[in-house]
Every structure is written in structure tokens, then in C-alpha cells.
Amino acid sequence: VRVEDKLYQNRYQVDSGKVHIKVREHDKPSGPLRALLTACPARCYELNDKGQVEITADGCIECGTCRIIGEASGDIEWNYPRGGYGISFKFG
Ligand code: SF4
């Protein structure tokens, strides 16, 4: 089974009132920000038409990869979603 097929079974409760991951404003992406484009397993990070890294956190599986890569460098701000929001994993 492909990872994408397994991810499809998860369910998300999107908290539109409070985004749980933010990317710091930038003109050109730093090394850590560029790494997030390929490191996020849910492909939440993308380049916009200005060449800046953006996040759409709706499909985030809260794995913490981007937190390790981008938080220490100050490139992103990472918080868990509020209670009742975020991902619900389906096992089996
Ligand atoms: Fe992607 Fe994981 Fe970061 Fe969520 S926590 S945006 S899934 S790298």
C-alpha cells in the first residue's frame, strides 16, 4: 500500500480560526525552508509564484518534521492544533 493511500484514510478537522503552523515572512526562502518542500510527508509546503514558501496546513499529520527543521532557525512557528481540531488517525 502506498503512503498516499494510507494518508487518505485519515480525517482532519480544520481549525479555520487558528492556523497551527505559520511561515515567517521572507523574500527568498532559507535553506531550512527549501528543505520543507520535500521533507513534509503530507506535501503541505509549496512555492508560490513569487518563489516564497507557503504552507497549507489543512492536511498536516502533525508529524513534527517541519518543527525540527524550521522552528530552531526561526523560519516557522509551530503549535499543536486546539483541542478537537487537527488530524484523527485511522489504524488498521
Ligand atoms: Fe508536514 Fe509534518 Fe510539518 Fe505537518 S508537522 S506540516 S505533516 S512536516
Short mmCIF file of N, CA, C and O and ligand atoms in Angstrom, two decimals:
data_model
loop_
_atom_site.label_atom_id
_atom_site.label_comp_id
_atom_site.label_asym_id
_atom_site.label_seq_id
_atom_site.Cartn_x
_atom_site.Cartn_y
_atom_site.Cartn_z
N VAL A 1 0.86 -1.19 0.00
CA VAL A 1 0.00 0.00 0.00
C VAL A 1 0.89 1.24 0.00
O VAL A 1 1.85 1.33 0.76
N ARG A 2 0.56 2.20 -0.85
CA ARG A 2 1.36 3.42 -0.92
C ARG A 2 1.05 4.33 0.27
O ARG A 2 -0.06 4.30 0.82
N VAL A 3 2.03 5.16 0.65
CA VAL A 3 1.84 6.10 1.76
C VAL A 3 0.64 7.01 1.47
O VAL A 3 -0.18 7.28 2.35
N GLU A 4 0.52 7.47 0.23
CA GLU A 4 -0.57 8.37 -0.13
C GLU A 4 -1.93 7.71 0.12
O GLU A 4 -2.88 8.36 0.56
N ASP A 5 -2.03 6.41 -0.16
CA ASP A 5 -3.30 5.72 0.06
C ASP A 5 -3.62 5.62 1.55
O ASP A 5 -4.77 5.69 1.96
N LYS A 6 -2.57 5.43 2.37
CA LYS A 6 -2.81 5.37 3.82
C LYS A 6 -3.19 6.74 4.36
O LYS A 6 -4.08 6.86 5.22
N LEU A 7 -2.52 7.78 3.89
CA LEU A 7 -2.85 9.13 4.35
C LEU A 7 -4.30 9.48 4.04
O LEU A 7 -4.96 10.19 4.80
N TYR A 8 -4.80 8.95 2.95
CA TYR A 8 -6.16 9.26 2.51
C TYR A 8 -7.19 8.79 3.53
O TYR A 8 -8.31 9.30 3.58
N GLN A 9 -6.85 7.82 4.36
CA GLN A 9 -7.81 7.28 5.32
C GLN A 9 -7.93 8.16 6.57
O GLN A 9 -8.85 7.99 7.37
N ASN A 10 -7.00 9.09 6.76
CA ASN A 10 -7.07 9.96 7.93
C ASN A 10 -8.14 11.02 7.75
O ASN A 10 -8.55 11.33 6.63
N ARG A 11 -8.59 11.58 8.86
CA ARG A 11 -9.61 12.62 8.82
C ARG A 11 -9.08 13.87 9.52
O ARG A 11 -8.39 13.77 10.51
N TYR A 12 -9.45 15.02 8.98
CA TYR A 12 -8.96 16.28 9.52
C TYR A 12 -10.12 17.16 9.94
O TYR A 12 -11.11 17.25 9.23
N GLN A 13 -9.96 17.81 11.06
CA GLN A 13 -10.91 18.84 11.48
C GLN A 13 -10.15 20.14 11.37
O GLN A 13 -9.26 20.42 12.20
N VAL A 14 -10.41 20.92 10.33
CA VAL A 14 -9.65 22.13 10.08
C VAL A 14 -10.13 23.26 11.00
O VAL A 14 -11.33 23.53 11.08
N ASP A 15 -9.19 23.87 11.68
CA ASP A 15 -9.49 25.00 12.55
C ASP A 15 -9.21 26.28 11.78
O ASP A 15 -8.11 26.81 11.79
N SER A 16 -10.23 26.77 11.10
CA SER A 16 -10.01 27.94 10.25
C SER A 16 -9.74 29.20 11.07
O SER A 16 -9.21 30.18 10.55
N GLY A 17 -10.07 29.19 12.36
CA GLY A 17 -9.87 30.37 13.19
C GLY A 17 -8.46 30.49 13.73
O GLY A 17 -8.07 31.54 14.23
N LYS A 18 -7.66 29.41 13.65
CA LYS A 18 -6.31 29.46 14.22
C LYS A 18 -5.42 28.48 13.46
O LYS A 18 -5.50 27.27 13.67
N VAL A 19 -4.60 29.03 12.57
CA VAL A 19 -3.68 28.19 11.81
C VAL A 19 -2.57 27.72 12.74
O VAL A 19 -1.99 28.54 13.46
N HIS A 20 -2.27 26.43 12.77
CA HIS A 20 -1.32 25.94 13.78
C HIS A 20 0.15 26.00 13.33
O HIS A 20 1.03 25.82 14.17
N ILE A 21 0.38 26.26 12.05
CA ILE A 21 1.77 26.45 11.59
C ILE A 21 1.82 27.70 10.73
O ILE A 21 0.97 27.89 9.86
N LYS A 22 2.80 28.56 11.01
CA LYS A 22 2.96 29.78 10.21
C LYS A 22 4.38 29.83 9.67
O LYS A 22 5.33 29.48 10.39
N VAL A 23 4.53 30.31 8.44
CA VAL A 23 5.85 30.53 7.84
C VAL A 23 6.20 32.00 8.01
O VAL A 23 5.39 32.88 7.71
N ARG A 24 7.41 32.26 8.51
CA ARG A 24 7.86 33.65 8.68
C ARG A 24 7.94 34.32 7.31
O ARG A 24 8.33 33.69 6.32
N GLU A 25 7.58 35.59 7.28
CA GLU A 25 7.66 36.32 6.01
C GLU A 25 9.09 36.36 5.51
O GLU A 25 10.02 36.51 6.29
N HIS A 26 9.25 36.20 4.21
CA HIS A 26 10.60 36.19 3.64
C HIS A 26 10.52 36.58 2.18
O HIS A 26 9.46 36.47 1.56
N ASP A 27 11.65 37.07 1.65
CA ASP A 27 11.73 37.36 0.22
C ASP A 27 12.20 36.13 -0.53
O ASP A 27 11.59 35.69 -1.49
N LYS A 28 13.34 35.60 -0.05
CA LYS A 28 13.87 34.36 -0.64
C LYS A 28 13.89 33.30 0.45
O LYS A 28 14.28 33.59 1.58
N PRO A 29 13.50 32.07 0.13
CA PRO A 29 13.48 31.04 1.17
C PRO A 29 14.88 30.65 1.62
O PRO A 29 15.80 30.55 0.81
N SER A 30 15.02 30.45 2.93
CA SER A 30 16.28 29.98 3.50
C SER A 30 16.46 28.49 3.17
O SER A 30 15.54 27.84 2.66
N GLY A 31 17.61 27.95 3.52
CA GLY A 31 17.87 26.52 3.31
C GLY A 31 16.84 25.65 4.02
O GLY A 31 16.26 24.74 3.39
N PRO A 32 16.59 25.89 5.32
CA PRO A 32 15.58 25.08 6.00
C PRO A 32 14.19 25.18 5.35
O PRO A 32 13.49 24.18 5.23
N LEU A 33 13.82 26.38 4.92
CA LEU A 33 12.50 26.50 4.28
C LEU A 33 12.44 25.70 2.98
O LEU A 33 11.44 25.03 2.70
N ARG A 34 13.51 25.74 2.22
CA ARG A 34 13.54 24.97 0.97
C ARG A 34 13.45 23.48 1.26
O ARG A 34 12.82 22.72 0.53
N ALA A 35 14.09 23.07 2.35
CA ALA A 35 14.07 21.64 2.70
C ALA A 35 12.65 21.17 3.00
O ALA A 35 12.30 20.01 2.73
N LEU A 36 11.83 22.06 3.53
CA LEU A 36 10.46 21.67 3.89
C LEU A 36 9.63 21.29 2.67
O LEU A 36 8.67 20.53 2.78
N LEU A 37 9.99 21.80 1.52
CA LEU A 37 9.24 21.49 0.30
C LEU A 37 9.24 20.00 0.02
O LEU A 37 8.28 19.46 -0.53
N THR A 38 10.32 19.33 0.39
CA THR A 38 10.40 17.89 0.14
C THR A 38 10.30 17.07 1.42
O THR A 38 9.99 15.89 1.37
N ALA A 39 10.55 17.69 2.57
CA ALA A 39 10.58 16.91 3.82
C ALA A 39 9.19 16.61 4.37
O ALA A 39 9.00 15.60 5.04
N CYS A 40 8.23 17.46 4.10
CA CYS A 40 6.89 17.24 4.66
C CYS A 40 6.22 16.07 3.96
O CYS A 40 6.02 16.10 2.74
N PRO A 41 5.85 15.02 4.71
CA PRO A 41 5.26 13.84 4.06
C PRO A 41 3.87 14.10 3.50
O PRO A 41 3.41 13.37 2.63
N ALA A 42 3.21 15.16 3.99
CA ALA A 42 1.87 15.46 3.50
C ALA A 42 1.89 16.55 2.43
O ALA A 42 0.83 16.99 1.98
N ARG A 43 3.10 16.97 2.04
CA ARG A 43 3.26 17.98 0.98
C ARG A 43 2.47 19.26 1.30
O ARG A 43 1.78 19.80 0.42
N CYS A 44 2.59 19.72 2.53
CA CYS A 44 1.88 20.94 2.92
C CYS A 44 2.59 22.21 2.46
O CYS A 44 1.97 23.27 2.40
N TYR A 45 3.89 22.12 2.18
CA TYR A 45 4.67 23.30 1.81
C TYR A 45 4.81 23.37 0.29
O TYR A 45 5.10 22.37 -0.36
N GLU A 46 4.61 24.58 -0.25
CA GLU A 46 4.71 24.80 -1.69
C GLU A 46 5.35 26.15 -1.96
O GLU A 46 5.31 27.05 -1.12
N LEU A 47 5.91 26.28 -3.15
CA LEU A 47 6.42 27.58 -3.60
C LEU A 47 5.28 28.35 -4.24
O LEU A 47 4.52 27.79 -5.03
N ASN A 48 5.15 29.65 -3.91
CA ASN A 48 4.15 30.44 -4.62
C ASN A 48 4.80 31.06 -5.87
O ASN A 48 5.97 30.82 -6.16
N ASP A 49 4.04 31.86 -6.59
CA ASP A 49 4.56 32.39 -7.86
C ASP A 49 5.65 33.44 -7.66
O ASP A 49 6.29 33.86 -8.61
N LYS A 50 5.88 33.87 -6.41
CA LYS A 50 6.99 34.80 -6.12
C LYS A 50 8.22 34.04 -5.65
O LYS A 50 9.22 34.65 -5.25
N GLY A 51 8.15 32.73 -5.62
CA GLY A 51 9.30 31.94 -5.18
C GLY A 51 9.42 31.84 -3.67
O GLY A 51 10.46 31.46 -3.15
N GLN A 52 8.34 32.17 -2.96
CA GLN A 52 8.34 32.07 -1.50
C GLN A 52 7.64 30.79 -1.06
O GLN A 52 6.77 30.29 -1.77
N VAL A 53 8.06 30.30 0.10
CA VAL A 53 7.47 29.06 0.61
C VAL A 53 6.20 29.40 1.39
O VAL A 53 6.20 30.28 2.25
N GLU A 54 5.13 28.69 1.06
CA GLU A 54 3.85 28.86 1.74
C GLU A 54 3.40 27.53 2.32
O GLU A 54 3.78 26.47 1.83
N ILE A 55 2.57 27.59 3.34
CA ILE A 55 2.03 26.35 3.90
C ILE A 55 0.51 26.35 3.83
O ILE A 55 -0.13 27.38 4.04
N THR A 56 -0.04 25.21 3.49
CA THR A 56 -1.46 24.95 3.65
C THR A 56 -1.53 23.79 4.63
O THR A 56 -1.24 22.64 4.28
N ALA A 57 -1.86 24.10 5.87
CA ALA A 57 -1.71 23.12 6.94
C ALA A 57 -2.92 22.22 7.13
O ALA A 57 -2.95 21.41 8.05
N ASP A 58 -3.91 22.32 6.23
CA ASP A 58 -5.13 21.53 6.40
C ASP A 58 -4.87 20.02 6.44
O ASP A 58 -5.56 19.28 7.11
N GLY A 59 -3.88 19.56 5.68
CA GLY A 59 -3.62 18.12 5.61
C GLY A 59 -2.47 17.68 6.50
O GLY A 59 -1.98 16.56 6.37
N CYS A 60 -2.06 18.54 7.42
CA CYS A 60 -0.91 18.24 8.29
C CYS A 60 -1.20 17.04 9.18
O CYS A 60 -2.24 16.98 9.83
N ILE A 61 -0.28 16.09 9.23
CA ILE A 61 -0.46 14.91 10.08
C ILE A 61 0.27 15.07 11.42
O ILE A 61 0.43 14.10 12.15
N GLU A 62 0.73 16.28 11.70
CA GLU A 62 1.38 16.60 12.99
C GLU A 62 2.57 15.69 13.28
O GLU A 62 2.74 15.23 14.41
N CYS A 63 3.35 15.43 12.25
CA CYS A 63 4.50 14.52 12.43
C CYS A 63 5.67 15.21 13.11
O CYS A 63 6.53 14.57 13.69
N GLY A 64 5.74 16.55 13.02
CA GLY A 64 6.80 17.29 13.68
C GLY A 64 8.07 17.49 12.87
O GLY A 64 9.01 18.14 13.33
N THR A 65 8.11 16.96 11.65
CA THR A 65 9.32 17.09 10.83
C THR A 65 9.68 18.55 10.59
O THR A 65 10.82 18.97 10.77
N CYS A 66 8.69 19.34 10.21
CA CYS A 66 8.99 20.75 9.91
C CYS A 66 9.33 21.52 11.18
O CYS A 66 10.07 22.50 11.13
N ARG A 67 8.82 21.05 12.30
CA ARG A 67 9.14 21.70 13.57
C ARG A 67 10.63 21.54 13.85
O ARG A 67 11.30 22.49 14.28
N ILE A 68 11.15 20.36 13.60
CA ILE A 68 12.57 20.10 13.83
C ILE A 68 13.43 20.90 12.85
O ILE A 68 14.43 21.50 13.22
N ILE A 69 13.00 20.95 11.60
CA ILE A 69 13.81 21.61 10.57
C ILE A 69 13.68 23.14 10.66
O ILE A 69 14.68 23.85 10.55
N GLY A 70 12.48 23.64 10.86
CA GLY A 70 12.25 25.07 10.67
C GLY A 70 12.05 25.92 11.90
O GLY A 70 12.13 27.14 11.81
N GLU A 71 11.80 25.30 13.04
CA GLU A 71 11.49 26.13 14.21
C GLU A 71 12.76 26.71 14.84
O GLU A 71 12.80 27.88 15.21
N ALA A 72 13.80 25.89 14.94
CA ALA A 72 15.04 26.37 15.57
C ALA A 72 15.65 27.53 14.79
O ALA A 72 16.22 28.45 15.38
N SER A 73 15.49 27.50 13.48
CA SER A 73 16.05 28.58 12.65
C SER A 73 15.13 29.80 12.62
O SER A 73 15.48 30.82 12.03
N GLY A 74 13.95 29.68 13.22
CA GLY A 74 13.02 30.81 13.25
C GLY A 74 12.24 30.95 11.96
O GLY A 74 11.54 31.94 11.76
N ASP A 75 12.31 29.97 11.08
CA ASP A 75 11.62 30.08 9.80
C ASP A 75 10.13 29.80 9.92
O ASP A 75 9.34 30.28 9.11
N ILE A 76 9.75 28.99 10.90
CA ILE A 76 8.33 28.72 11.08
C ILE A 76 7.96 28.81 12.56
O ILE A 76 8.82 28.75 13.44
N GLU A 77 6.66 28.95 12.79
CA GLU A 77 6.10 28.94 14.15
C GLU A 77 5.16 27.75 14.19
O GLU A 77 4.31 27.59 13.31
N TRP A 78 5.32 26.90 15.18
CA TRP A 78 4.60 25.61 15.18
C TRP A 78 3.89 25.41 16.51
O TRP A 78 4.52 25.49 17.57
N ASN A 79 2.61 25.16 16.46
CA ASN A 79 1.84 24.83 17.66
C ASN A 79 0.90 23.68 17.33
O ASN A 79 0.46 23.54 16.19
N TYR A 80 0.57 22.88 18.32
CA TYR A 80 -0.45 21.86 18.08
C TYR A 80 -1.78 22.54 17.84
O TYR A 80 -2.04 23.62 18.39
N PRO A 81 -2.64 21.93 17.03
CA PRO A 81 -3.99 22.49 16.86
C PRO A 81 -4.72 22.50 18.20
O PRO A 81 -4.39 21.73 19.10
N ARG A 82 -5.72 23.37 18.31
CA ARG A 82 -6.52 23.40 19.53
C ARG A 82 -7.26 22.08 19.70
O ARG A 82 -7.45 21.33 18.73
N GLY A 83 -7.70 21.80 20.92
CA GLY A 83 -8.41 20.56 21.21
C GLY A 83 -9.62 20.39 20.30
O GLY A 83 -10.36 21.34 20.06
N GLY A 84 -9.80 19.19 19.77
CA GLY A 84 -10.93 18.93 18.89
C GLY A 84 -10.62 19.16 17.42
O GLY A 84 -11.39 18.77 16.55
N TYR A 85 -9.47 19.82 17.15
CA TYR A 85 -9.09 20.08 15.76
C TYR A 85 -7.85 19.27 15.40
O TYR A 85 -7.19 18.70 16.27
N GLY A 86 -7.54 19.25 14.12
CA GLY A 86 -6.34 18.54 13.67
C GLY A 86 -6.69 17.17 13.12
O GLY A 86 -7.82 16.91 12.70
N ILE A 87 -5.72 16.30 13.16
CA ILE A 87 -5.87 15.01 12.49
C ILE A 87 -6.44 13.94 13.42
O ILE A 87 -6.19 13.94 14.63
N SER A 88 -7.24 13.05 12.85
CA SER A 88 -7.65 11.81 13.52
C SER A 88 -7.11 10.68 12.68
O SER A 88 -7.46 10.56 11.50
N PHE A 89 -6.25 9.87 13.27
CA PHE A 89 -5.66 8.77 12.52
C PHE A 89 -6.59 7.57 12.51
O PHE A 89 -7.28 7.28 13.49
N LYS A 90 -6.58 6.88 11.39
CA LYS A 90 -7.32 5.63 11.30
C LYS A 90 -6.30 4.51 11.19
O LYS A 90 -5.46 4.52 10.29
N PHE A 91 -6.34 3.58 12.10
CA PHE A 91 -5.38 2.47 12.09
C PHE A 91 -6.07 1.21 11.59
O PHE A 91 -7.26 1.04 11.75
N GLY A 92 -5.26 0.34 11.02
CA GLY A 92 -5.78 -0.94 10.58
C GLY A 92 -6.29 -0.93 9.16
O GLY A 92 -6.23 0.05 8.47
FE1 SF4 B 1 4.15 18.47 7.20
FE2 SF4 B 1 4.68 17.11 9.41
FE3 SF4 B 1 5.04 19.74 9.34
FE4 SF4 B 1 2.59 18.77 9.34
S1 SF4 B 1 4.10 18.60 11.02
S2 SF4 B 1 3.34 20.38 8.00
S3 SF4 B 1 2.85 16.91 8.13
S4 SF4 B 1 6.17 18.21 8.15
#
